[in-house]
XYZ file of C-alpha atoms in Angstrom:
505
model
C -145.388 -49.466 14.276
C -143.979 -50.278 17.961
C -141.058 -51.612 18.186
C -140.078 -53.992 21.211
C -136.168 -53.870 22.307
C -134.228 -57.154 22.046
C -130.585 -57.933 22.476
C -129.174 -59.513 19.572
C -125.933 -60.765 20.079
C -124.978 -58.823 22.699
C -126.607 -55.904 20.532
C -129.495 -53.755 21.232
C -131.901 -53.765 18.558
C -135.546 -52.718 17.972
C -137.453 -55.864 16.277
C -140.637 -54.334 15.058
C -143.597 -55.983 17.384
C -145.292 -58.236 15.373
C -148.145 -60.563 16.776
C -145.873 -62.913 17.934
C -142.996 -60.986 19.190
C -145.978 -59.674 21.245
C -147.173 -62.851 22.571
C -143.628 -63.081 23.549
C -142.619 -59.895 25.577
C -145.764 -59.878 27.352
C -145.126 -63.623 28.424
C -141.870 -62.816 29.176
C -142.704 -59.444 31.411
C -145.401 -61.461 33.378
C -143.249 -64.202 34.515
C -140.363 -61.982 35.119
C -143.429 -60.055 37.538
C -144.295 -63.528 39.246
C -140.516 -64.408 39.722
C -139.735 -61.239 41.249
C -138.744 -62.836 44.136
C -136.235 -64.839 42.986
C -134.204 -61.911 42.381
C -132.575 -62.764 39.201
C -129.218 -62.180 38.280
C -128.661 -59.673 35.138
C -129.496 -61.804 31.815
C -129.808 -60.959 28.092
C -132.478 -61.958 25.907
C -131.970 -63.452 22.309
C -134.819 -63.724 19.618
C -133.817 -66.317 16.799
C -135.914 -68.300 14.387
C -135.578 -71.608 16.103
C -138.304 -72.968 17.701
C -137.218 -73.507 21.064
C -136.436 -71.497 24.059
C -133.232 -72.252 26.630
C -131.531 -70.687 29.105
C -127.796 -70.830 28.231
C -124.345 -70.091 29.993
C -123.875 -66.679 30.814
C -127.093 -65.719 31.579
C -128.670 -65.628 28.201
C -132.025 -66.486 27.598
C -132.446 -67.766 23.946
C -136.162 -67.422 22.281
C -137.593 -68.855 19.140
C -139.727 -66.845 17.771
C -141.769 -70.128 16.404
C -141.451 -71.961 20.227
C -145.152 -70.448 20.621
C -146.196 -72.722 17.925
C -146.173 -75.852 19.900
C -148.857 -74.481 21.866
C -151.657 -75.627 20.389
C -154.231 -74.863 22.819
C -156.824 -72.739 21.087
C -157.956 -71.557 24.688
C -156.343 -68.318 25.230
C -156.105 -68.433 29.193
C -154.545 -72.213 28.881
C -151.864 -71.015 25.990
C -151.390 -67.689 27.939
C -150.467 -70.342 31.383
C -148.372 -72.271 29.050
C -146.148 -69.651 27.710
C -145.626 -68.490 31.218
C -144.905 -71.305 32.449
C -142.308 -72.304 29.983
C -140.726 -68.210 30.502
C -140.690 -69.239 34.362
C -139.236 -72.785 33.766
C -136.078 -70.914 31.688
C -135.728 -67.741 34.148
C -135.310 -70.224 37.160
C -132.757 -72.278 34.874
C -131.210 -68.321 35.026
C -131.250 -68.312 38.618
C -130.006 -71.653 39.013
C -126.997 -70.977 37.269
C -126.222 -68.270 39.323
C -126.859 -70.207 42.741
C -126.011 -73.362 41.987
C -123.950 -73.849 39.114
C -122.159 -76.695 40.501
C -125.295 -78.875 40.739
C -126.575 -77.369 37.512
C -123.330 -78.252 35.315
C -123.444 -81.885 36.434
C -124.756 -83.944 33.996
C -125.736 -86.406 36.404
C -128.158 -83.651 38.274
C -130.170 -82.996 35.040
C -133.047 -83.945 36.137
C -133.457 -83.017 39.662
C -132.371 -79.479 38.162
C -135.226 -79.806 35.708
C -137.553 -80.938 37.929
C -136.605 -77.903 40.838
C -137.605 -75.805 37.335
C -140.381 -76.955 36.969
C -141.912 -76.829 40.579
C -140.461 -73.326 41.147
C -141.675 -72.228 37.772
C -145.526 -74.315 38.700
C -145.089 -72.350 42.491
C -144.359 -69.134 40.858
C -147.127 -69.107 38.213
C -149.863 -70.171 41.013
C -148.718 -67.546 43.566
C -148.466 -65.070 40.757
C -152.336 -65.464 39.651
C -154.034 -65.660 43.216
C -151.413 -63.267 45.489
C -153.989 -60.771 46.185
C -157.178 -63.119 46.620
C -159.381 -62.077 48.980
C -160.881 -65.043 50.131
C -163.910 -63.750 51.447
C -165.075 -62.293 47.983
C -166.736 -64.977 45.627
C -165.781 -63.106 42.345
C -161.749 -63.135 43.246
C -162.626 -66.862 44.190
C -164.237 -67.466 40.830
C -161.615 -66.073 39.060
C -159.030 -68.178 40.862
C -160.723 -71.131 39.941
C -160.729 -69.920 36.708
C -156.649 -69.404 36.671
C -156.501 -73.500 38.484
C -158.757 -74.799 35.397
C -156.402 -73.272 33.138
C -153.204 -74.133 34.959
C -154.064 -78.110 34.692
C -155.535 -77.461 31.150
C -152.018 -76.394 30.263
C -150.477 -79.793 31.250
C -151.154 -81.881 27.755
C -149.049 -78.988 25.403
C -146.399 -78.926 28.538
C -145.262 -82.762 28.248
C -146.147 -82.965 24.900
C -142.439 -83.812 23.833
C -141.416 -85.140 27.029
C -140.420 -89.141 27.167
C -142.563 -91.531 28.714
C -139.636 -92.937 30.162
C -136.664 -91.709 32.332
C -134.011 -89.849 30.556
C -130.530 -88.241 31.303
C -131.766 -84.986 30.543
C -135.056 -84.079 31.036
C -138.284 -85.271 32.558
C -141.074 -87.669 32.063
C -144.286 -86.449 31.377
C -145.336 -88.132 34.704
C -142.247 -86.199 36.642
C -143.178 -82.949 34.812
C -147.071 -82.897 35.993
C -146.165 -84.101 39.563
C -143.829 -81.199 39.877
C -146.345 -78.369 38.591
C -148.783 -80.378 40.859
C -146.326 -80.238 44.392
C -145.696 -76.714 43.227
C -149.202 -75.901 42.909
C -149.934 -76.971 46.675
C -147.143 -75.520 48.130
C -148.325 -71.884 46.210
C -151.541 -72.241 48.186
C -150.127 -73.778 51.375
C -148.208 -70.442 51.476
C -151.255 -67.729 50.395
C -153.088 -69.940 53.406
C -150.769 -69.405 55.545
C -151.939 -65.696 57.198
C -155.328 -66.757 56.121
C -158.628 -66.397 58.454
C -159.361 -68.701 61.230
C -162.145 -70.389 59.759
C -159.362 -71.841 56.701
C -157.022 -72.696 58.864
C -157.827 -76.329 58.369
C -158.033 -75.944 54.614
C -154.968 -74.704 54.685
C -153.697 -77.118 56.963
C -154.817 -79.799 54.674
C -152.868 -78.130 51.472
C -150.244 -78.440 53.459
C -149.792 -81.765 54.807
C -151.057 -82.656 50.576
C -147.476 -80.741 49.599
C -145.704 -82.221 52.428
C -144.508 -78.932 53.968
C -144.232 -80.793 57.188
C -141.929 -84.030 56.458
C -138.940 -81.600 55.953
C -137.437 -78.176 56.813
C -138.764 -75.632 55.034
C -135.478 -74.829 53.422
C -135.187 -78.038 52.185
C -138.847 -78.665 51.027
C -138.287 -78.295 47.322
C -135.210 -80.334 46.839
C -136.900 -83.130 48.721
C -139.654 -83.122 47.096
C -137.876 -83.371 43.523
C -135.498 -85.858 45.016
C -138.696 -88.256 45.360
C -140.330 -86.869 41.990
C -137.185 -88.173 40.191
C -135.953 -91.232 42.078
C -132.826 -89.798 43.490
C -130.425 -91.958 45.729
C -130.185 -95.159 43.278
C -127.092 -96.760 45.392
C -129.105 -96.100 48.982
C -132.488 -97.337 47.777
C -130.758 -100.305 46.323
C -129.592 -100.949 49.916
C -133.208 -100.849 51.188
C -136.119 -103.984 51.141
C -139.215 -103.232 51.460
C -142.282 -105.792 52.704
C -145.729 -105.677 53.059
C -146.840 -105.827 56.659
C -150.402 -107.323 57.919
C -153.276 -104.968 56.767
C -154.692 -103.671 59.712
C -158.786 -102.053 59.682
C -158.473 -98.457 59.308
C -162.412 -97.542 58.519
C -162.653 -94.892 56.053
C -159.212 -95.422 55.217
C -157.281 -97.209 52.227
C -154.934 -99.070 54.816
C -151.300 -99.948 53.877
C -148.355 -100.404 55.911
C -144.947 -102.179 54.573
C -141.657 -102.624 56.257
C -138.271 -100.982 55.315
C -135.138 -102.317 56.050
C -131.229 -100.917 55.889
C -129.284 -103.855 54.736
C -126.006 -100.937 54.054
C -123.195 -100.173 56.485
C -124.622 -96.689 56.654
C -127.262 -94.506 58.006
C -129.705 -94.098 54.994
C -132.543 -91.267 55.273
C -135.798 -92.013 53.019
C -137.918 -89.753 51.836
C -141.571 -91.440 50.859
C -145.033 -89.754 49.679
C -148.311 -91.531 49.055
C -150.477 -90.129 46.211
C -154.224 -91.456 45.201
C -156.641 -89.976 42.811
C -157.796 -90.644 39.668
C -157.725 -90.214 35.880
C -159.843 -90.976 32.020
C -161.012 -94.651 32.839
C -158.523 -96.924 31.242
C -155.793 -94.235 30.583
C -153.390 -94.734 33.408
C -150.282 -93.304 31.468
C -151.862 -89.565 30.407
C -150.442 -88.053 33.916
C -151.389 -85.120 31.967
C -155.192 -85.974 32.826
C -154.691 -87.596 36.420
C -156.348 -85.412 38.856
C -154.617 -85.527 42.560
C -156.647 -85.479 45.568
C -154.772 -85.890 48.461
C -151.304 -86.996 49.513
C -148.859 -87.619 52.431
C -145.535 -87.346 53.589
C -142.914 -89.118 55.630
C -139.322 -89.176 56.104
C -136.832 -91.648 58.865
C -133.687 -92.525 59.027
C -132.748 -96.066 59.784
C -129.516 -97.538 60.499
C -127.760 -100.093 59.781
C -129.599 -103.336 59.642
C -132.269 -101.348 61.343
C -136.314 -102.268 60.011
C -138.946 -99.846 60.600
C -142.683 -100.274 59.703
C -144.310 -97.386 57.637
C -147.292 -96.381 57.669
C -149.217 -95.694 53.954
C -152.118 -95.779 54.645
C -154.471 -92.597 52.812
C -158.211 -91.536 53.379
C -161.241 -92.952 51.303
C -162.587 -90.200 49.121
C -165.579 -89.802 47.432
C -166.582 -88.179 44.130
C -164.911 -90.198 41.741
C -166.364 -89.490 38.372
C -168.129 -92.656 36.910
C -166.148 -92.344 33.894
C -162.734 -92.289 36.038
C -160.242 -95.223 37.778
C -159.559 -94.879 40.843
C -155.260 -94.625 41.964
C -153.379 -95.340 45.264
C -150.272 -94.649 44.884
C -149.176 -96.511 48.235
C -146.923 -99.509 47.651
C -143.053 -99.632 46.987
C -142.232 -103.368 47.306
C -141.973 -106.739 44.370
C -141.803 -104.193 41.831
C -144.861 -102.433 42.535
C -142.692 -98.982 42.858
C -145.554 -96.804 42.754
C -145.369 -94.445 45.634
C -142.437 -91.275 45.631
C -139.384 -92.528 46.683
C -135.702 -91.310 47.578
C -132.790 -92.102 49.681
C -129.386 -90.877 50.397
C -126.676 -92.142 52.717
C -125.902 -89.909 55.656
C -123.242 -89.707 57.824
C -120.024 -91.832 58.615
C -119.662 -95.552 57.066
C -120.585 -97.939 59.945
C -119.865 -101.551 60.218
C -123.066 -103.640 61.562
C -122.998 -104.988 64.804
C -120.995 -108.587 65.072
C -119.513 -110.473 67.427
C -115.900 -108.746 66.981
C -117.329 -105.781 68.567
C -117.054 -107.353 71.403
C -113.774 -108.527 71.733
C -110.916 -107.347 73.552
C -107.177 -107.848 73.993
C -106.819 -110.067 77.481
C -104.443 -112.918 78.900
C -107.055 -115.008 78.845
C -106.555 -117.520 75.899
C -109.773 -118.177 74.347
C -109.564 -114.598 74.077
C -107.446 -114.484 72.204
C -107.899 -116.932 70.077
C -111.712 -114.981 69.664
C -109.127 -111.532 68.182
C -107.325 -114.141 65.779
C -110.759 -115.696 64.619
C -112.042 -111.497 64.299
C -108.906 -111.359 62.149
C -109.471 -114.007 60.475
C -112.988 -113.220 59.551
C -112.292 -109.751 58.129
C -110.868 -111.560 54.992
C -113.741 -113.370 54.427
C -115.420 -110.917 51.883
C -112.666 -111.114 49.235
C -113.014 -115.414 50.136
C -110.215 -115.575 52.608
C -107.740 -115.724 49.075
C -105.056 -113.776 51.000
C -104.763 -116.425 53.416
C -103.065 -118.978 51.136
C -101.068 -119.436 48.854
C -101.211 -122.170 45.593
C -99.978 -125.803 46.430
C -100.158 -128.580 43.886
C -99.495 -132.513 44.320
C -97.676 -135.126 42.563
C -100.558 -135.115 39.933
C -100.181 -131.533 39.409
C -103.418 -131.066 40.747
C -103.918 -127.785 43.277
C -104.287 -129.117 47.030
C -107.949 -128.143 48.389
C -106.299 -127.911 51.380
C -103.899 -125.049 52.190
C -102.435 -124.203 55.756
C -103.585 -120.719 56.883
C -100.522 -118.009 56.696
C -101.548 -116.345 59.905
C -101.344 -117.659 63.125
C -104.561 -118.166 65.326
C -103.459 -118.877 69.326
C -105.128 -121.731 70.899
C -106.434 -123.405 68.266
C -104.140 -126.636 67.255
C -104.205 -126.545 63.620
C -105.641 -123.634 61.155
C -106.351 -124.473 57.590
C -108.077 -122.990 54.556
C -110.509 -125.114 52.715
C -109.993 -124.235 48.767
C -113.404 -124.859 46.864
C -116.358 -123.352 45.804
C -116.784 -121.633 49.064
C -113.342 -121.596 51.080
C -113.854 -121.575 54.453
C -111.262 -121.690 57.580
C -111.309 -124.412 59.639
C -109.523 -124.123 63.154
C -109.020 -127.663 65.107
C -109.890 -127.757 68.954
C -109.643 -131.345 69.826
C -109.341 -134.609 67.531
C -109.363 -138.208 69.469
C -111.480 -140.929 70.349
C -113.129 -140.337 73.281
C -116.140 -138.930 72.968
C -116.959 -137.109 76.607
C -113.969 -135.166 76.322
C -115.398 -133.914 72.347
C -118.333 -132.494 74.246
C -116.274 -131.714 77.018
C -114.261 -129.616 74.778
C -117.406 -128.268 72.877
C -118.858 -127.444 76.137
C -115.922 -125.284 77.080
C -115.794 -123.352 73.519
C -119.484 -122.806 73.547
C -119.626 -121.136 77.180
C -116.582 -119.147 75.820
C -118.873 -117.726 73.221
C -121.240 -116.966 75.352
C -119.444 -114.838 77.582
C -117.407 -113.025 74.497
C -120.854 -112.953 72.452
C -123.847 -111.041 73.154
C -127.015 -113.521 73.760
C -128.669 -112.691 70.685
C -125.621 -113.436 68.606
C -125.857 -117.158 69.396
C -127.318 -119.790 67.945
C -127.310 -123.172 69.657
C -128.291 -126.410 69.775
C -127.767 -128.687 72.113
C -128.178 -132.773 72.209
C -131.253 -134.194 72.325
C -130.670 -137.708 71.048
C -127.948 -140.307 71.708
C -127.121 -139.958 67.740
C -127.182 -135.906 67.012
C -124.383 -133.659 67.813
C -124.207 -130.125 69.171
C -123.482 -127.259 67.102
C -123.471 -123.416 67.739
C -123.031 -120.710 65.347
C -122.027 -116.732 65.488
C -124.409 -115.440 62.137
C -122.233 -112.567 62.644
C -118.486 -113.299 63.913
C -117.465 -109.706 61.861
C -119.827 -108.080 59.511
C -118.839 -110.667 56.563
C -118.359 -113.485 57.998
C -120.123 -116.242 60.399
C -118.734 -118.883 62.145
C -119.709 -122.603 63.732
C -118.598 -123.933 66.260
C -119.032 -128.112 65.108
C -118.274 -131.829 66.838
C -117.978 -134.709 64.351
C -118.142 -138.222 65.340
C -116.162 -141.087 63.722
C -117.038 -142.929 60.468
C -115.076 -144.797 58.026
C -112.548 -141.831 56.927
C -112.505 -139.963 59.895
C -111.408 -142.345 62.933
C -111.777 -139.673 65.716
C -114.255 -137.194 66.795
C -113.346 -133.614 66.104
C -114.428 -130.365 67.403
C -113.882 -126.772 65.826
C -114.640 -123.841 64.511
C -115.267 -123.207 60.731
C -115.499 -119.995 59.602
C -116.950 -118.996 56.169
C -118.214 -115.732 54.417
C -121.682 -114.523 55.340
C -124.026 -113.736 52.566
């Protein structure tokens, strides 16, 4: 009887090579053949009677002898792809370890690492099966065809026990097949690449499908898993997304939406647009969905910065009659549907405001425009370290609190305690109401000159009864303020004119 050799423990040992013990070493010695290029690390193989397989610290590689039982394929080429798969899936788990162990011992990084698996493992398996096709003989074509069929035939017994939904350790089944499917078209993109002239489109096509041209090379498969699994929750929380007007594009499923940074930080997305289709009706077995074409794009936008993308994918025919139809183009009012991800990059950056322009001078009104910066740059935490707690006779708190730094030119300076506090600086309080707008008039072409245009917001009077105002939206990144001129009435005797300065949403 042969015998196959299996460490045990640590232990060499000959377990005698039963059927399934078989099934196992030959699995095991093709993907080890297809991952040769990874050049793994040293590792020891265990066979227990669990079911399962894992790769484990240290570079072991645990096997149940019963894990081939979950297979239930009864097509031999489809359970011989699965096995494979799952032996390529563990060995790159291996490699990881030794490459990346940082990344791969952070809980948090589960599933990108899974997902990296299971492309490399899906990239492997391909290249393995159609390396040396000649793709001018029809037989070698046939029989890569052949090896394709049973690659996506595989898919149902290799999500079987994933979740439908996200999970901090492993895949969904819808993650799992869209990483054997990117790995799948990058494996041919590559074989294509020193093919003859007369594929060079084809395999210019694969490639722009696996989206080997949105990134660097180097950086392909981590991208592409970063968008598989979502990654970047804090930066695409910082992004809104809009439709934008449909626009003709023929033969075309046109789609464009907007994306905007509303972060204090560069933010670089990563998007792909999928359609195809799948079993009429059945729009949650990803193991069935068959992918026909794709597309890639990546920007970075800065801060408050909008930019207008582009989703739109080509009409294709062929749809079986007995199939629906996907797009996978939209990622706005909770139609998240395309592949997104997003990650902050470089140095934290305030948005542009008003205080950016400001400098230290004699001039007074510029000064008081550094105080009123100053001022502003409390406004996210509500100006409440600008006061301090007053009550009255009643024992009541006093809404009104003066303002415990000083702002030059400005005759009082008060906080307004309420819902909202605001600041409210006083320019000029009397009866006469020419020098109010005389006074407004002066302030306003003072914000003009320390305020960019576009910063401004004015208006004017038009009638004998309406009163200017002018606003900064942004006087520092949280805060706005108005300039304001308020005419008498029964509590207020004079007109007043100043600025009011409150937190910007």
């Amino acid at each position: 009887m042969k015998k196959v050799m299996i460490l045990i423990g640590g232990v060499v040992v000959l377990w005698p090579l039963m059927a399934v013990a078989d099934e196992l070493s030959e699995s095991l010695e093709r993907a080890r053949a297809y991952a040769k290029e990874w050049a793994l690390p040293e590792f020891r193989v265990i066979l227990n009677d669990d079911g399962g397989i894992s790769a484990t610290d240290a570079g072991v590689l645990e096997v149940g002898r019963k894990f081939p039982d979950h297979i239930k394929s009864s097509n031999p080429e489809v359970r011989k792809t699965a096995l494979d798969f799952i032996f390529l899936h563990e060995l790159r788990h291996v490699h990881q370890q030794a490459t990346m162990k940082e990344t791969f011992d952070d809980p948090a990084k589960r599933p990108l690492i899974e997902c990296l698996a299971d492309l490399e493992a899906a990239r492997a398996l391909v290249a393995g099966n159609i390396a040396s096709l000649d793709l001018n003989n029809k037989e070698e074509i046939k029989k890569a065809q052949i090896s394709l069929v049973s690659f996506r035939d595989a898919r149902p017994d290799l999500v079987r026990f994933l979740p439908d939904q996200a999970g901090a350790s492993h895949l969904t089944k819808k993650e799992r097949v869209l990483a054997m499917q990117f790995g799948l078209w990058s494996a041919y993109a590559d074989q294509l690449a020193g093919a003859p002239e007369k594929f060079k489109d084809f395999a210019a096509n694969i490639a722009r499908k696996a989206g080997l041209e949105a990134e660097p090379k180097d950086e392909w498969d981590i991208t592409t898993c970063k968008k598989i699994v979502g990654s970047g929750k804090e930066a695409l929380a910082a992004l809104t997304f809009w439709f934008e007007p449909y626009t003709d594009r023929g033969a075309y499923f046109s789609s464009a939406f907007s994306v905007r940074n509303t972060s204090t930080r560069d933010i670089r997305v990563y998007m792909t647009f999928m359609e195809g289709f799948h079993p009429k009706g059945k729009d949650e077995e990803y193991e069935n969905y068959t992918f026909m074409d794709a597309a890639s794009q990546a920007v970075t936008l800065k801060p408050d910065e909008k930019v207008v993308v582009d989703a739109s994918l080509p009409i294709f025919d062929g749809k079986p009659a007995d199939a629906d139809l996907f797009v996978w183009n939209r990622q706005m009012l909770g139609m998240e549907t395309s592949l997104v991800a997003a990650e902050f990059t470089g140095k934290f950056r305030l948005p542009a405001s008003c205080r950016d322009y400001f400098s230290a001078s004699d001039d007074t009104k510029a000064q008081t425009f550094m105080d009123m910066a100053r001022v502003g740059s409390y406004a996210a935490d509500r100006f409440s370290s600008l006061w301090t707690k007053s009550y009255n006779t009643y024992g009541m708190e006093d809404i009104i609190r003066p303002l415990t730094i000083p702002v030059r030119g400005v005759a009082t300076a008060n906080v307004y305690v309420g819902s909202e506090p605001n600041v409210v600086l006083s320019l000029y309080e009397g009866t006469e109401k020419e020098d109010a707008l005389a006074t407004f008039r002066e302030w306003a072409d003072a914000a003009a000159k320390y305020c960019p245009k576009d910063e401004l917001r004015r208006e004017w009077i038009s009638k004998d009864d309406q009163l200017p105002t002018l606003s900064l939206p942004k006087l520092t990144p949280d805060s706005d303020a108005t300039l304001y001129m308020s005419a008498p009435d029964e509590d207020h005797p004079n007109y007043e004119v100043g600025w009011r300065i409150g937190y910007a949403r």
